[in-house]
Amino acid sequence: MDAQGRGRVEDIDPADQWVLNPETGEYELRLAPSAPQSRVPGQRGAGGTGRASRRRGAPASASTSAPAPEREVPPPRRRRTAPEEPPPGRRGRRRPAKKSKGKKILLWTGGTMALVVLAAGTAGYLYLQHLNDNIESLPDDGAGTGGFQKDQAINILLIGTDKRTGSGNEGYGDNGSAGHADTTILLHVSKDRSNATALSIPRDLIVDIPDCPTTQEDGSTKVIPGSTGVRFNQSLGQSGRTPSCTMRTVTELTGVRPDNFMVADFNAVKTLTSAVGGVEVCLAKDINDPDSHLNLPAGKHTIEGEDALAFVRTRHSVGFGGDLSRIEIQQQFLSSLMRKLKSNDTLTSPSKMVKLAEAGTKALTVDSTLDDIGKLKDLGLELGKLNTKNLSFVTVPVRDNPAEKVKATVVLQEEPARQVFDMIKEDVSFTEVKKKESEKEKKEKAAVAARLEGEKSDPSEVRVRVLNGGAPDGSAQRELLYLQNEAGVTKSENAGDADAEVARTTLEYAPDQADQARALAEILGLSGAAMKPGESVTNAQGLPTMTLTLGKDFKGPGVKLDAASAEAPEEARKSTADKVECAK
């Protein structure tokens, strides 16, 4: 507060400046009677009493309100340097009892915190508005799910574009181009937040880009025709395609529909790394890449700004010199950035957090369902629950395009790629996640696992009927043919469609059919959770039979159904964010 006209402010005990007004029931600022009174923001009087009079410049003694009986307003306590005469108008009165230390602290804290909260609230609101103004957004054109949910698995599409925007980026990117989907990562966060998978999609992967309804600048919608057999990076920028088209292409490729997208240009790498004070990287050899401008000796380095951008752009000097090698070095960089973001050095530094908020909101373009700082904060809180050791970096399994003599593009390795996509769709971790379980959960888990233990019947003795409960049309018949012709389950029959669709395939059986159920579970790859002890039904011959209901997780005849028991294929090039690796 302004101490002008009040003498030496350091001689006044702040605790004595706040006094309870018995008429209003609020604490008010009281200074020496001879001093003019300062305004206290946010305090308003009523009926011209007390604070209202002071707002007009009247001294406290001019208040028209009568003091409460037997309550005195003590003068400000001064340091005991020399005896003083009592203030005018107070001579002869008995000095009131000294306030206890606890009451003084309460008064001082209450008054100070009132001002701090008011100031911080106003400044905080203005700052949040400022951050909101930083955020740029684009429509998702219905390509996403409508936004992530706190109680569901999260899929965020992260897109790095090579469009040259901002000062200092003239030497990078595709000159004169609208940009491409140069770096694309589908970040999947599990429903229970125990693990996450960052799936890198090679820019040179040959894909089919679907037709893309796209919002134009005037608000109208234009359908941009799709393309077949083109590079994935053409899903953005080319032919007027926006990030919503990249979302549709990812859904077409993986079967996973993203909730939101975030797009970053070159500035994002520079500003985010500078905001956290640099990111540590490691090189197994000296690198001098004139294309990316990276020039660093072997060893560990803390890089930010231009050096960080050069690091993630280099490819000719690492690995085999192609885009897949660049993906690996980017994954190492992102692992290090994640460790730095979650470190105490960052989380306990208000200045770094403010810089991050500034850099993040300025550098990223998000979809229109994520264009609010509150939503971004909620997403950040969900991502903050992750442990880096359970954040897996995975690359879509690919191979050189056999149609090319000069290898420039890649195509899917169908089987391992589908396995990776299925693990993400079914929320399966690529790492072993150890969870703390209650005794009840342990017993239930043991009981479920026990369903697979024991004798197994010969396949020829297994009697089962097959229902379609959500699998593609014709699945029951195709599975039946597989069981009869390849698995030896000759006593099986097609029972048509189930009464209702189910998410997961189940096998229901009676207690005396447990040996048959275990045999069929082994053939189909069913988990104990998919086995449902219950009752048998009778088939057309009047014989008891089990019921196999194919759910939406059915992948095709002969394909193992339990993704929870699957492991990431070697072709996926898996790494985790907790490990420090050196680029080779």
Coordinates of C-alpha atoms in Angstrom, one line a residue:
M1 CA 0.0 0.0 0.0
D2 CA 1.0 3.6 -0.4
A3 CA 2.7 4.8 2.7
Q4 CA 2.8 8.5 1.8
G5 CA 1.6 10.7 4.6
R6 CA 1.8 8.0 7.2
G7 CA 5.3 8.4 8.5
R8 CA 7.8 5.6 8.4
V9 CA 5.9 2.5 7.2
E10 CA 8.5 0.1 8.6
D11 CA 7.6 1.4 12.1
I12 CA 4.0 0.1 11.8
D13 CA 3.0 -3.4 12.7
P14 CA 0.9 -4.6 9.7
A15 CA -1.3 -6.8 12.0
D16 CA -2.7 -3.7 13.7
Q17 CA -3.9 -2.1 10.5
W18 CA -6.9 -4.5 10.1
V19 CA -9.7 -4.1 12.6
L20 CA -13.2 -5.6 12.7
N21 CA -16.0 -3.2 12.0
P22 CA -18.9 -4.4 14.3
E23 CA -21.5 -2.8 12.1
T24 CA -20.5 -4.4 8.8
G25 CA -18.9 -7.6 10.3
E26 CA -15.8 -7.1 8.0
Y27 CA -12.2 -6.2 8.6
E28 CA -11.1 -2.7 7.6
L29 CA -7.9 -0.9 7.3
R30 CA -7.2 1.5 10.1
L31 CA -4.2 3.8 10.2
A32 CA -3.1 6.6 12.5
P33 CA -5.9 9.2 12.9
S34 CA -3.6 11.9 11.5
A35 CA -2.9 10.0 8.3
P36 CA -5.0 10.1 5.2
Q37 CA -6.6 6.7 4.4
S38 CA -5.7 4.7 1.3
R39 CA -8.3 2.8 -0.8
V40 CA -8.4 -1.0 -0.5
P41 CA -9.4 -2.5 -3.9
G42 CA -12.6 -4.5 -3.8
Q43 CA -13.9 -3.1 -0.5
R44 CA -17.2 -1.2 -0.7
G45 CA -19.1 0.6 2.2
A46 CA -22.8 1.2 2.6
G47 CA -24.8 4.2 3.7
G48 CA -21.8 6.5 3.8
T49 CA -20.2 4.9 6.9
G50 CA -16.7 3.9 7.7
R51 CA -15.0 2.9 4.3
A52 CA -17.4 5.1 2.3
S53 CA -16.3 8.1 4.2
R54 CA -12.6 7.2 3.8
R55 CA -13.1 6.9 0.0
R56 CA -14.0 10.6 0.1
G57 CA -10.8 11.4 1.9
A58 CA -12.3 11.9 5.4
P59 CA -10.2 10.6 8.4
A60 CA -11.3 7.6 10.3
S61 CA -12.5 9.8 13.2
A62 CA -15.0 11.6 10.9
S63 CA -17.0 8.4 10.4
T64 CA -20.7 8.9 11.3
S65 CA -21.0 5.4 12.6
A66 CA -21.0 5.0 16.4
P67 CA -18.4 2.6 17.7
A68 CA -19.6 -0.6 19.3
P69 CA -19.8 -0.5 23.1
E70 CA -16.7 -1.4 24.9
R71 CA -14.6 -1.8 21.7
E72 CA -11.7 0.4 21.0
V73 CA -9.6 0.8 17.9
P74 CA -6.0 0.6 19.1
P75 CA -3.4 2.9 17.7
P76 CA -0.7 1.5 15.4
R77 CA 2.0 -0.2 17.5
R78 CA 5.4 1.4 17.0
R79 CA 8.8 0.2 17.8
R80 CA 10.0 1.0 21.4
T81 CA 12.6 3.5 20.6
A82 CA 11.5 6.2 23.1
P83 CA 8.5 7.0 25.2
E84 CA 5.8 8.8 23.2
E85 CA 2.8 11.0 24.1
P86 CA -0.6 9.4 23.5
P87 CA -2.1 10.5 20.1
P88 CA -4.5 13.5 20.2
G89 CA -8.0 12.6 21.2
R90 CA -7.0 9.4 23.0
R91 CA -5.3 10.9 26.1
G92 CA -6.5 9.5 29.4
R93 CA -8.0 6.4 27.9
R94 CA -6.9 2.9 29.1
R95 CA -4.8 1.1 26.6
P96 CA -6.7 -2.0 25.4
A97 CA -5.4 -5.4 26.1
K98 CA -2.7 -6.6 23.7
K99 CA -3.9 -8.8 20.9
S100 CA -2.6 -12.3 21.0
K101 CA 0.0 -13.3 18.4
G102 CA -2.4 -15.7 16.8
K103 CA -5.0 -13.0 16.2
K104 CA -2.4 -10.7 14.7
I105 CA -1.4 -13.3 12.3
L106 CA -5.0 -14.0 11.4
L107 CA -5.7 -10.3 10.7
W108 CA -2.5 -9.8 8.7
T109 CA -3.0 -13.0 6.7
G110 CA -6.7 -12.3 6.0
G111 CA -6.0 -8.8 4.8
T112 CA -3.0 -9.6 2.8
M113 CA -4.5 -12.7 1.2
A114 CA -7.6 -10.8 0.2
L115 CA -5.4 -8.4 -1.8
V116 CA -3.2 -11.2 -3.2
V117 CA -6.2 -13.3 -4.3
L118 CA -7.8 -10.3 -5.9
A119 CA -4.6 -9.3 -7.7
A120 CA -3.8 -12.9 -8.7
G121 CA -7.3 -13.6 -9.8
T122 CA -7.4 -10.5 -12.0
A123 CA -3.9 -11.1 -13.4
G124 CA -4.6 -14.9 -13.7
Y125 CA -7.8 -14.2 -15.7
L126 CA -6.1 -11.8 -18.0
Y127 CA -3.2 -14.2 -18.5
L128 CA -5.6 -17.1 -19.3
Q129 CA -7.3 -14.8 -21.8
H130 CA -3.9 -14.0 -23.3
L131 CA -3.1 -17.7 -23.6
N132 CA -6.5 -18.3 -25.2
D133 CA -5.7 -15.6 -27.7
N134 CA -2.4 -17.4 -28.6
I135 CA -4.2 -20.6 -29.6
E136 CA -4.9 -21.1 -33.3
S137 CA -7.5 -23.8 -34.2
L138 CA -8.9 -25.5 -37.3
P139 CA -12.1 -27.5 -37.7
D140 CA -11.8 -31.3 -37.5
D141 CA -14.6 -31.5 -40.0
G142 CA -16.1 -34.5 -38.2
A143 CA -13.0 -36.6 -38.7
G144 CA -12.4 -36.9 -34.9
T145 CA -14.4 -38.3 -32.1
G146 CA -15.4 -34.9 -30.8
G147 CA -12.6 -34.6 -28.3
F148 CA -10.9 -36.7 -25.6
Q149 CA -12.8 -38.0 -22.6
K150 CA -11.2 -38.2 -19.1
D151 CA -12.7 -41.7 -18.4
Q152 CA -11.7 -43.2 -21.8
A153 CA -8.6 -44.1 -23.7
I154 CA -7.1 -41.0 -25.5
N155 CA -5.9 -40.8 -29.1
I156 CA -4.1 -37.6 -30.1
L157 CA -2.7 -37.1 -33.6
L158 CA 0.5 -35.1 -33.5
I159 CA 1.5 -33.6 -36.9
G160 CA 4.8 -31.9 -37.7
T161 CA 4.6 -29.9 -40.9
D162 CA 7.5 -28.8 -43.1
K163 CA 5.7 -25.6 -44.0
R164 CA 8.1 -22.7 -43.6
T165 CA 6.4 -20.2 -41.2
G166 CA 7.9 -17.6 -38.9
S167 CA 11.1 -15.7 -39.1
G168 CA 14.4 -17.6 -39.1
N169 CA 12.9 -20.6 -41.0
E170 CA 13.7 -19.5 -44.5
G171 CA 16.4 -22.1 -44.9
Y172 CA 14.2 -25.0 -43.9
G173 CA 11.3 -26.9 -45.4
D174 CA 9.7 -27.1 -48.8
N175 CA 10.1 -23.7 -50.5
G176 CA 6.8 -22.4 -51.9
S177 CA 4.8 -25.4 -50.6
A178 CA 1.7 -25.5 -48.5
G179 CA 3.5 -28.0 -46.4
H180 CA 3.2 -31.8 -45.8
A181 CA 2.5 -34.2 -42.9
D182 CA 6.3 -34.5 -42.5
T183 CA 6.3 -36.1 -39.0
T184 CA 3.2 -37.8 -37.8
I185 CA 2.7 -39.6 -34.4
L186 CA -0.5 -41.2 -33.2
L187 CA -0.3 -40.9 -29.4
H188 CA -2.5 -43.5 -27.6
V189 CA -3.0 -43.2 -23.9
S190 CA -4.6 -46.1 -22.1
K191 CA -7.9 -45.8 -20.4
D192 CA -6.4 -46.4 -17.0
R193 CA -3.4 -44.0 -17.8
S194 CA -0.9 -46.7 -16.9
N195 CA 0.7 -46.7 -20.3
A196 CA 0.9 -45.0 -23.6
T197 CA 2.0 -45.7 -27.2
A198 CA 3.5 -43.2 -29.6
L199 CA 3.1 -44.7 -33.1
S200 CA 5.2 -43.1 -35.8
I201 CA 3.8 -43.2 -39.3
P202 CA 6.5 -42.8 -42.0
R203 CA 5.9 -39.9 -44.3
D204 CA 6.9 -42.0 -47.4
L205 CA 4.4 -44.8 -46.6
I206 CA 2.1 -45.6 -49.6
V207 CA -1.5 -45.2 -48.5
D208 CA -5.0 -44.4 -49.8
I209 CA -6.2 -40.9 -48.8
P210 CA -10.0 -40.9 -48.6
D211 CA -12.3 -38.1 -49.8
C212 CA -12.1 -35.3 -47.2
P213 CA -15.0 -32.9 -46.5
T214 CA -13.1 -29.7 -45.6
T215 CA -14.3 -26.4 -44.1
Q216 CA -13.2 -23.4 -46.3
E217 CA -12.3 -19.9 -45.1
D218 CA -15.8 -18.6 -46.0
G219 CA -17.4 -21.3 -43.8
S220 CA -18.6 -23.5 -46.7
T221 CA -17.6 -27.2 -47.0
K222 CA -15.7 -28.6 -50.0
V223 CA -15.1 -32.3 -50.5
I224 CA -11.4 -32.7 -51.6
P225 CA -11.2 -35.9 -53.7
G226 CA -9.1 -38.7 -52.3
S227 CA -6.0 -40.3 -53.8
T228 CA -4.9 -43.9 -54.1
G229 CA -1.3 -45.2 -53.8
V230 CA 0.3 -41.9 -52.7
R231 CA 2.7 -40.9 -50.0
F232 CA 1.2 -40.4 -46.6
N233 CA 2.6 -36.9 -46.3
Q234 CA 0.3 -35.7 -49.0
S235 CA -2.6 -36.0 -46.6
L236 CA -1.8 -32.5 -45.4
G237 CA -1.4 -29.2 -47.3
Q238 CA -1.6 -30.7 -50.8
S239 CA -4.8 -30.0 -52.8
G240 CA -6.1 -27.9 -49.9
R241 CA -6.1 -30.7 -47.4
T242 CA -6.2 -29.7 -43.7
P243 CA -5.2 -31.8 -40.6
S244 CA -8.8 -33.2 -40.6
C245 CA -7.8 -35.1 -43.8
T246 CA -4.7 -36.5 -42.1
M247 CA -7.0 -37.7 -39.3
R248 CA -9.2 -39.5 -41.9
T249 CA -6.1 -41.0 -43.5
V250 CA -4.9 -42.3 -40.1
T251 CA -8.3 -43.8 -39.4
E252 CA -8.3 -45.5 -42.8
L253 CA -4.8 -46.9 -42.2
T254 CA -5.0 -48.0 -38.6
G255 CA -8.7 -48.4 -37.8
V256 CA -8.1 -45.9 -34.9
R257 CA -10.1 -42.7 -34.9
P258 CA -8.2 -39.8 -33.3
D259 CA -9.9 -37.7 -30.7
N260 CA -7.9 -34.5 -31.4
F261 CA -5.1 -33.2 -33.5
M262 CA -2.1 -30.9 -32.8
V263 CA 0.0 -29.4 -35.6
A264 CA 3.4 -28.0 -35.0
D265 CA 5.9 -26.3 -37.4
F266 CA 9.6 -25.7 -37.0
N267 CA 9.1 -23.0 -34.4
A268 CA 7.6 -25.5 -32.0
V269 CA 10.8 -27.4 -31.6
K270 CA 12.9 -24.3 -31.1
T271 CA 10.6 -22.5 -28.6
L272 CA 9.6 -25.6 -26.5
T273 CA 13.2 -26.7 -26.1
S274 CA 14.2 -23.2 -25.1
A275 CA 11.3 -22.9 -22.7
V276 CA 12.5 -25.9 -20.6
G277 CA 16.2 -24.8 -20.7
G278 CA 17.3 -27.4 -23.3
V279 CA 17.0 -31.1 -23.9
E280 CA 19.8 -33.6 -23.4
V281 CA 20.6 -35.8 -26.4
C282 CA 23.4 -38.3 -27.1
L283 CA 25.4 -39.0 -30.3
A284 CA 27.3 -42.2 -30.8
K285 CA 29.5 -40.5 -33.4
D286 CA 30.4 -37.1 -34.7
I287 CA 27.7 -35.6 -37.0
N288 CA 28.2 -32.8 -39.5
D289 CA 25.1 -32.7 -41.7
P290 CA 25.0 -29.7 -44.0
D291 CA 21.4 -30.3 -44.9
S292 CA 20.0 -30.1 -41.4
H293 CA 22.8 -27.8 -40.1
L294 CA 23.6 -30.2 -37.3
N295 CA 27.3 -30.1 -36.3
L296 CA 28.0 -31.8 -33.0
P297 CA 30.7 -34.2 -31.8
A298 CA 30.0 -37.6 -30.3
G299 CA 28.7 -37.6 -26.7
K300 CA 26.0 -36.0 -24.6
H301 CA 24.8 -32.5 -25.4
T302 CA 22.0 -30.2 -24.1
I303 CA 20.5 -28.6 -27.1
E304 CA 17.7 -26.0 -27.7
G305 CA 16.5 -23.7 -30.4
E306 CA 18.2 -24.0 -33.8
D307 CA 20.4 -26.9 -32.6
A308 CA 17.3 -28.8 -31.4
L309 CA 15.6 -28.3 -34.8
A310 CA 18.7 -29.4 -36.6
F311 CA 18.9 -32.6 -34.5
V312 CA 15.3 -33.7 -35.3
R313 CA 15.7 -32.9 -39.0
T314 CA 19.0 -34.8 -39.5
R315 CA 18.8 -38.1 -41.4
H316 CA 21.7 -38.4 -43.9
S317 CA 24.2 -38.8 -41.0
V318 CA 22.4 -41.4 -38.9
G319 CA 21.4 -45.0 -39.5
F320 CA 20.8 -45.8 -43.2
G321 CA 20.3 -42.1 -44.0
G322 CA 16.6 -42.4 -44.8
D323 CA 13.3 -41.3 -43.2
L324 CA 13.1 -44.4 -40.9
S325 CA 16.5 -43.4 -39.4
R326 CA 15.2 -39.9 -38.9
I327 CA 12.1 -41.3 -37.1
E328 CA 14.4 -43.1 -34.6
I329 CA 16.3 -40.0 -33.8
Q330 CA 13.1 -38.1 -33.4
Q331 CA 11.8 -40.7 -31.0
Q332 CA 15.0 -40.4 -28.9
F333 CA 14.6 -36.7 -28.9
L334 CA 10.9 -36.9 -27.8
S335 CA 11.9 -39.4 -25.0
S336 CA 14.4 -36.9 -23.7
L337 CA 11.9 -34.0 -23.9
M338 CA 9.3 -36.0 -22.0
R339 CA 11.8 -36.8 -19.3
K340 CA 12.7 -33.1 -19.0
L341 CA 9.0 -32.0 -18.9
K342 CA 8.3 -34.4 -16.0
S343 CA 11.5 -33.6 -14.1
N344 CA 11.3 -31.6 -10.9
D345 CA 13.6 -29.1 -12.5
T346 CA 10.7 -28.1 -14.8
L347 CA 7.7 -28.8 -12.7
T348 CA 8.9 -26.8 -9.7
S349 CA 10.0 -23.8 -11.8
P350 CA 7.2 -21.2 -12.2
S351 CA 9.2 -19.3 -14.8
K352 CA 9.7 -22.5 -17.0
M353 CA 6.0 -23.4 -16.7
V354 CA 5.0 -19.9 -17.8
K355 CA 7.5 -20.1 -20.7
L356 CA 6.0 -23.5 -21.6
A357 CA 2.5 -22.1 -21.6
E358 CA 3.6 -19.3 -23.9
A359 CA 5.6 -21.5 -26.2
G360 CA 3.0 -24.2 -26.4
T361 CA 0.0 -22.0 -27.1
K362 CA 1.9 -20.0 -29.7
A363 CA 3.6 -22.9 -31.5
L364 CA 0.6 -25.4 -31.8
T365 CA -2.4 -25.4 -34.0
V366 CA -5.2 -27.5 -32.5
D367 CA -8.6 -28.8 -33.6
S368 CA -11.6 -26.7 -32.7
T369 CA -12.7 -29.0 -29.8
L370 CA -9.3 -28.3 -28.1
D371 CA -9.1 -24.5 -28.6
D372 CA -9.4 -23.5 -25.0
I373 CA -6.6 -23.3 -22.4
G374 CA -8.8 -25.1 -19.9
K375 CA -9.2 -28.1 -22.2
L376 CA -5.5 -28.1 -22.9
K377 CA -4.8 -28.0 -19.2
D378 CA -7.1 -31.0 -18.7
L379 CA -5.4 -32.9 -21.4
G380 CA -2.0 -32.0 -19.9
L381 CA -3.2 -33.4 -16.5
E382 CA -4.2 -36.7 -18.1
L383 CA -0.9 -37.0 -19.9
G384 CA 1.0 -36.1 -16.7
K385 CA -0.2 -39.3 -15.1
L386 CA 2.1 -41.3 -17.4
N387 CA 5.3 -43.0 -16.2
T388 CA 8.0 -42.6 -18.9
K389 CA 9.0 -46.3 -18.6
N390 CA 5.5 -47.2 -19.9
L391 CA 5.5 -44.7 -22.8
S392 CA 6.5 -46.8 -25.8
F393 CA 7.7 -45.4 -29.1
V394 CA 6.7 -47.7 -32.0
T395 CA 7.1 -47.4 -35.8
V396 CA 4.5 -48.8 -38.2
P397 CA 6.1 -52.0 -39.6
V398 CA 7.0 -51.3 -43.3
R399 CA 9.3 -52.6 -46.0
D400 CA 10.7 -51.1 -49.2
N401 CA 8.2 -50.7 -52.0
P402 CA 8.7 -53.7 -54.3
A403 CA 7.3 -51.8 -57.2
E404 CA 10.2 -49.4 -57.3
K405 CA 13.7 -50.0 -58.7
V406 CA 15.1 -46.9 -56.9
K407 CA 13.8 -47.3 -53.4
A408 CA 12.0 -44.1 -52.3
T409 CA 8.8 -45.2 -50.6
V410 CA 7.7 -48.0 -48.3
V411 CA 4.6 -50.2 -47.9
L412 CA 3.0 -52.0 -45.0
Q413 CA 4.2 -55.3 -43.6
E414 CA 0.6 -56.4 -43.4
E415 CA 0.7 -59.0 -40.6
P416 CA 2.9 -57.2 -38.0
A417 CA 1.3 -53.8 -38.9
R418 CA -2.2 -55.2 -38.2
Q419 CA -0.9 -56.6 -34.9
V420 CA 0.3 -53.2 -33.9
F421 CA -2.9 -51.5 -34.9
D422 CA -5.0 -54.1 -33.1
M423 CA -3.0 -53.7 -29.9
I424 CA -3.7 -49.9 -30.0
K425 CA -7.4 -50.4 -30.8
E426 CA -7.8 -52.8 -27.9
D427 CA -5.9 -50.7 -25.5
V428 CA -3.1 -53.2 -25.0
S429 CA 0.2 -52.0 -23.5
F430 CA 3.5 -52.5 -25.4
T431 CA 5.2 -52.7 -22.1
E432 CA 4.7 -54.9 -19.0
V433 CA 2.7 -52.7 -16.6
K434 CA 2.8 -53.7 -13.0
K435 CA -0.3 -52.6 -11.1
K436 CA -0.9 -52.7 -7.5
E437 CA -3.8 -55.0 -6.9
S438 CA -6.1 -55.6 -3.9
E439 CA -6.4 -59.0 -2.4
K440 CA -9.9 -59.3 -3.9
E441 CA -8.5 -58.4 -7.4
K442 CA -5.7 -60.9 -7.0
K443 CA -8.2 -63.7 -6.1
E444 CA -10.5 -62.8 -9.0
K445 CA -7.5 -62.7 -11.4
A446 CA -6.3 -66.1 -10.2
A447 CA -9.8 -67.6 -10.6
V448 CA -10.0 -66.3 -14.2
A449 CA -6.5 -67.7 -15.0
A450 CA -7.5 -71.0 -13.5
R451 CA -10.1 -71.5 -16.2
L452 CA -7.3 -72.3 -18.6
E453 CA -5.7 -74.9 -16.3
G454 CA -6.5 -78.6 -16.5
E455 CA -7.2 -81.4 -18.9
K456 CA -8.1 -80.6 -22.5
S457 CA -10.3 -82.6 -24.8
D458 CA -9.2 -83.8 -28.2
P459 CA -10.5 -81.3 -30.8
S460 CA -12.7 -84.0 -32.4
E461 CA -14.6 -84.2 -29.1
V462 CA -15.3 -80.5 -28.9
R463 CA -18.9 -79.7 -29.6
V464 CA -19.7 -76.0 -30.2
R465 CA -22.1 -73.7 -32.1
V466 CA -20.8 -70.4 -33.6
L467 CA -22.8 -67.1 -33.4
N468 CA -22.0 -63.8 -35.0
G469 CA -22.2 -61.1 -32.3
G470 CA -20.7 -58.1 -34.0
A471 CA -18.0 -59.5 -36.4
P472 CA -18.2 -58.7 -40.1
D473 CA -20.9 -60.5 -42.1
G474 CA -20.1 -64.0 -42.9
S475 CA -17.6 -64.4 -40.0
A476 CA -19.4 -67.2 -38.3
Q477 CA -19.4 -69.3 -41.5
R478 CA -15.7 -68.6 -42.2
E479 CA -14.7 -69.5 -38.6
L480 CA -16.8 -72.7 -38.8
L481 CA -14.9 -73.7 -42.0
Y482 CA -11.6 -73.1 -40.2
L483 CA -12.6 -75.1 -37.2
Q484 CA -13.8 -78.0 -39.2
N485 CA -11.2 -78.1 -41.9
E486 CA -8.0 -76.9 -40.2
A487 CA -8.5 -77.2 -36.4
G488 CA -10.2 -80.6 -36.3
V489 CA -13.3 -79.4 -34.5
T490 CA -15.7 -81.4 -36.6
K491 CA -18.6 -81.2 -34.2
S492 CA -19.2 -77.5 -34.8
E493 CA -22.1 -75.7 -36.5
N494 CA -23.2 -72.2 -37.6
A495 CA -26.0 -70.9 -35.4
G496 CA -26.4 -67.5 -37.2
D497 CA -26.5 -64.1 -35.5
A498 CA -26.5 -63.6 -31.8
D499 CA -29.3 -61.7 -30.1
A500 CA -27.1 -58.7 -29.4
E501 CA -23.6 -57.4 -30.4
V502 CA -20.7 -57.8 -28.1
A503 CA -17.4 -56.1 -28.0
R504 CA -15.3 -59.2 -27.2
T505 CA -15.6 -62.8 -28.3
T506 CA -16.8 -65.2 -25.5
L507 CA -17.2 -68.9 -25.0
E508 CA -20.0 -70.1 -22.7
Y509 CA -19.9 -73.6 -21.4
A510 CA -21.3 -75.8 -18.6
P511 CA -19.1 -77.1 -15.8
D512 CA -18.9 -80.6 -17.3
Q513 CA -17.6 -79.1 -20.6
A514 CA -14.6 -77.4 -19.1
D515 CA -12.1 -79.7 -20.8
Q516 CA -13.7 -79.0 -24.1
A517 CA -13.7 -75.2 -23.4
R518 CA -9.9 -75.3 -22.6
A519 CA -9.2 -77.1 -25.8
L520 CA -11.1 -74.6 -27.9
A521 CA -9.6 -71.6 -26.0
E522 CA -6.1 -72.9 -26.9
I523 CA -7.1 -73.2 -30.6
L524 CA -8.6 -69.7 -30.7
G525 CA -6.3 -67.9 -28.4
L526 CA -9.0 -67.0 -25.9
S527 CA -8.1 -65.6 -22.5
G528 CA -9.6 -66.8 -19.2
A529 CA -11.7 -63.7 -19.2
A530 CA -13.3 -64.7 -22.5
M531 CA -14.4 -68.0 -21.0
K532 CA -17.8 -67.8 -19.3
P533 CA -18.9 -70.7 -17.1
G534 CA -22.6 -71.1 -17.4
E535 CA -25.0 -73.5 -19.1
S536 CA -24.8 -75.5 -22.3
V537 CA -27.5 -75.6 -24.9
T538 CA -28.7 -78.4 -27.1
N539 CA -27.9 -78.6 -30.8
A540 CA -30.1 -80.0 -33.6
Q541 CA -29.3 -83.5 -32.5
G542 CA -30.3 -82.8 -28.9
L543 CA -26.8 -83.0 -27.6
P544 CA -25.3 -80.5 -25.2
T545 CA -23.0 -77.9 -26.9
M546 CA -21.0 -74.8 -26.0
T547 CA -21.6 -71.4 -27.5
L548 CA -18.9 -69.3 -29.2
T549 CA -20.1 -65.8 -29.8
L550 CA -17.8 -63.8 -32.2
G551 CA -17.5 -60.2 -31.1
K552 CA -16.2 -57.0 -32.7
D553 CA -12.7 -58.1 -31.8
F554 CA -12.8 -61.0 -34.2
K555 CA -9.9 -60.6 -36.7
G556 CA -10.6 -63.5 -39.1
P557 CA -10.6 -67.3 -39.1
G558 CA -7.6 -68.8 -37.5
V559 CA -6.3 -65.5 -36.0
K560 CA -5.7 -65.5 -32.3
L561 CA -8.3 -63.5 -30.5
D562 CA -6.6 -62.5 -27.3
A563 CA -4.6 -59.3 -28.0
A564 CA -3.8 -59.0 -24.3
S565 CA -1.4 -61.9 -24.7
A566 CA 0.2 -60.4 -27.8
E567 CA 3.7 -58.8 -27.9
A568 CA 4.8 -56.1 -30.1
P569 CA 6.3 -57.5 -33.3
E570 CA 10.1 -57.0 -33.8
E571 CA 9.3 -55.1 -37.0
A572 CA 7.7 -52.3 -34.9
R573 CA 11.1 -50.9 -33.7
K574 CA 9.9 -50.4 -30.1
S575 CA 11.7 -48.2 -27.5
T576 CA 10.6 -46.6 -24.2
A577 CA 10.8 -43.0 -23.0
D578 CA 12.8 -43.8 -19.8
K579 CA 15.9 -45.1 -21.7
V580 CA 18.7 -42.9 -22.8
E581 CA 19.9 -44.0 -26.2
C582 CA 22.6 -42.5 -28.4
A583 CA 21.9 -41.8 -32.1
K584 CA 24.1 -44.0 -34.3

